[in-house]
């Protein structure tokens, strides 16, 4: 069984994000970029499934600019066997990414697709669900445990009320939660080996997919700064302020 793992290049989670002065977006000039943390978890889970004998090949896929090759090399250093870059300079939105991934999946025929539940840049949390819908297959989001056996996937999901366990037939889509695993440390020998693994570059047109944006960002702004707190002498004054000024009670 093949496992397809999409990975996204995002601003590193340790970097303090700055909004451009003209409000058109986030400033990424000279900013450290890395693999989306949820996608790291997805790659790690795919590698663990392969180590258990549940998979024979792991294919990492990224959609975006040429620099995404670095992210794919990281995925291969973790344990992916090969990679595919769908190269485009267009700002991709979740639906476009889902369509591109469907086109790749139709070509590769994976038995399982593991995605990060969301990207830390746009927090859309849509691509996995859209991909499953476009392909007409089962999906399990927010996975905290994944088991593959007898052509089925057993997934434990994080839900508001606790945990939910579901079983679905393969092929299927799984999106990862933080508690699924802890990605391994990438060693230097594996980084060197990743440089020799195959990386294919295709264009959206090669896959027959229109990636033109459907949504337009009007303005990006930083969150409003928090105002200073106020000290009150007693509980009675606090209740009065909450009732008459804040109007929360």
C-alpha positions as a printed Julia matrix, in Angstrom:
249×3 Matrix{Float64}:
   0.0    0.0     0.0
   1.17   3.52   -0.84
   0.72   6.38    1.6
   0.45   9.92    0.24
   1.52  12.68    2.65
   1.05  16.34    1.63
   3.43  18.78    3.33
   3.28  22.57    3.37
   6.08  25.14    3.64
   5.14  27.74    6.26
   6.77  30.39    8.43
   8.57  28.57   11.26
   6.43  28.39   14.39
   9.2   30.03   16.46
   9.14  33.17   14.3
   7.09  36.19   15.36
   4.95  36.98   12.34
   4.89  40.55   11.03
   2.14  42.06    8.89
   3.24  44.08    5.83
   2.92  47.84    6.2
   0.38  48.01    3.36
  -1.81  45.32    4.96
  -1.67  43.01    1.94
  -0.35  40.0     3.84
   2.38  38.6     6.08
   6.0   39.62    5.56
   8.05  36.5     4.76
  11.18  38.27    3.44
  14.29  36.84    5.15
  12.08  34.78    7.47
  12.9   31.19    8.44
  10.52  28.73    6.75
   9.91  25.13    7.74
   7.47  22.24    7.4
   4.03  22.76    8.91
   4.18  21.03   12.34
   0.97  19.04   11.76
   2.45  17.78    8.47
   5.56  16.61   10.33
   3.27  14.49   12.48
   1.62  13.13    9.32
   4.99  12.13    7.82
   6.06  10.52   11.08
   2.85   8.49   11.26
   3.28   7.31    7.68
   6.84   6.19    8.47
   5.67   4.33   11.58
   2.99   2.53    9.57
   5.62   1.51    7.03
   7.88   0.27    9.8
   5.0   -1.89   11.05
   4.61  -3.38    7.57
   1.3   -1.69    6.81
   2.74   0.31    3.89
   5.28  -0.28    1.14
   5.94   3.28   -0.08
   5.55   6.82    1.23
   5.15   9.68   -1.23
   5.49  13.26    0.02
   3.69  15.95   -1.98
   3.92  19.73   -1.78
   2.18  22.45   -3.77
   3.8   25.84   -4.13
   6.99  27.63   -5.13
  10.28  25.98   -6.0
  11.61  26.47   -2.46
   9.1   23.84   -1.31
  11.7   21.3    -2.47
  13.5   21.95    0.83
  10.36  20.89    2.72
  10.06  17.76    0.61
  13.72  16.89    1.29
  12.95  17.18    5.01
  10.02  14.78    4.58
  12.31  12.33    2.79
  14.89  12.7     5.56
  12.2   11.67    8.05
  11.44   8.61    5.94
   9.43   9.35    2.8
  10.64   7.32   -0.21
  10.11   9.92   -2.92
   8.49  13.3    -3.47
   6.37  15.26   -5.92
   6.31  19.05   -6.15
   3.4   20.72   -7.91
   5.2   23.96   -8.69
   3.28  27.22   -9.04
   3.71  30.85   -8.02
  -0.05  31.29   -7.56
  -1.21  31.73   -3.96
  -2.98  28.44   -3.42
  -6.23  28.18   -1.49
  -7.54  24.97    0.18
  -9.86  23.98   -2.68
  -7.08  24.35   -5.26
  -4.71  22.27   -3.12
  -7.39  19.59   -2.66
  -7.91  19.42   -6.43
  -4.17  19.13   -7.04
  -3.86  16.37   -4.43
  -6.79  14.51   -5.99
  -5.06  14.65   -9.37
  -1.85  13.28   -7.84
  -3.8   10.6    -5.95
  -5.61   9.54   -9.11
  -2.22   9.04  -10.73
  -0.47   7.32   -7.8
  -3.38   5.3    -6.36
  -2.51   5.5    -2.64
  -4.39   3.38   -0.12
  -4.12   6.08    2.54
  -3.62   9.84    2.57
  -2.41  11.41    5.8
  -2.58  15.2     6.11
  -1.95  17.65    8.93
  -5.32  18.8    10.24
  -4.44  22.42    9.46
  -1.58  24.7     8.47
  -0.32  27.18   11.04
  -0.28  30.05    8.53
  -3.94  30.21    7.42
  -5.48  27.78    9.96
  -8.06  26.86    7.31
  -8.54  23.22    8.4
 -10.27  22.44    5.08
  -7.95  20.63    2.67
  -8.3   17.12    4.1
 -12.08  17.31    4.2
 -12.27  18.75    0.69
  -9.92  16.05   -0.66
 -12.05  13.26    0.81
 -15.21  14.83   -0.62
 -13.7   15.27   -4.1
 -12.52  11.65   -4.12
 -15.72  10.28   -2.62
 -13.89   8.31    0.08
 -14.01   8.06    3.88
 -12.27  10.49    6.18
 -11.2   10.63    9.82
 -10.15  14.05   11.1
  -8.21  14.99   14.26
  -6.67  11.52   14.6
  -4.82  10.66   17.82
  -4.28   6.98   16.92
  -4.22   5.12   13.59
  -4.17   1.36   12.99
  -4.27  -0.4     9.61
  -5.46  -4.02    9.29
  -7.44  -6.15    6.84
  -7.9   -3.34    4.33
  -9.44  -1.03    6.92
  -8.26   1.9     9.01
  -9.18   2.13   12.69
  -8.84   5.7    13.89
  -9.26   7.26   17.31
 -10.43  10.87   16.92
 -10.23  13.86   19.24
 -13.75  15.28   19.63
 -15.28  17.86   21.97
 -16.71  15.2    24.28
 -13.53  13.11   24.47
 -12.5   10.37   22.03
 -14.34   8.7    19.16
 -13.19   5.46   17.49
 -14.22   4.8    13.89
 -13.39   2.17   11.28
 -13.38   2.9     7.55
 -12.47   1.11    4.36
  -9.4    2.08    2.36
  -8.59   4.23    0.47
  -9.27   6.96    2.99
  -8.13  10.36    4.24
  -6.8   10.92    7.77
  -5.89  14.29    9.29
  -3.53  14.39   12.27
  -3.91  15.92   15.71
  -1.04  16.91   17.99
  -1.36  13.84   20.23
  -0.92  11.33   17.4
   2.87  11.11   17.79
   6.09  13.02   18.33
   8.13  13.4    15.13
  11.63  11.92   15.27
  14.81  13.93   15.16
  16.2   14.1    11.63
  19.8   12.88   11.61
  22.55  14.15    9.31
  22.98  10.78    7.52
  19.28  10.75    6.68
  19.49  14.34    5.43
  22.31  13.28    3.09
  20.35  10.23    1.91
  17.31  12.42    1.2
  19.33  14.42   -1.33
  19.58  11.3    -3.51
  15.92  10.31   -3.33
  13.78  11.07   -6.41
  11.86  14.34   -6.51
   9.48  14.92   -9.43
   8.37  18.44  -10.4
   5.09  19.0   -12.25
   2.88  21.99  -13.02
  -0.83  22.37  -12.22
  -1.5   22.43  -15.98
   0.13  19.0   -16.28
  -2.5   17.72  -13.86
  -5.34  19.56  -15.6
  -6.18  21.66  -12.54
  -7.19  25.34  -12.48
  -5.64  26.9    -9.36
  -6.96  30.44   -9.84
  -7.96  31.92   -6.44
 -11.68  31.94   -5.62
 -11.27  34.23   -2.63
  -9.65  37.66   -2.36
  -7.91  38.91    0.77
  -8.97  42.49    1.35
  -6.75  43.31    4.31
  -4.49  41.67    6.86
  -4.1   43.34   10.27
  -2.44  42.51   13.56
  -4.69  41.77   16.56
  -5.57  44.8    18.66
  -3.29  45.32   21.62
  -4.65  44.49   25.05
  -5.52  47.48   27.24
  -4.04  47.81   30.71
  -5.87  46.2    33.6
  -7.53  48.07   36.48
  -7.18  47.31   40.17
 -10.31  47.42   42.29
 -10.47  47.72   46.09
 -13.08  45.04   46.73
 -15.42  42.45   45.22
 -18.4   44.83   45.26
 -16.58  47.31   43.01
 -15.48  44.47   40.71
 -19.08  43.27   40.3
 -20.28  46.82   39.6
 -17.63  47.33   36.9
 -18.39  43.97   35.27
 -22.09  44.83   35.27
 -22.1   48.52   34.37
 -18.87  49.04   32.35
 -17.93  45.69   30.82
 -21.59  44.58   30.69
 -20.66  40.92   30.91
 -23.02  40.08   33.78
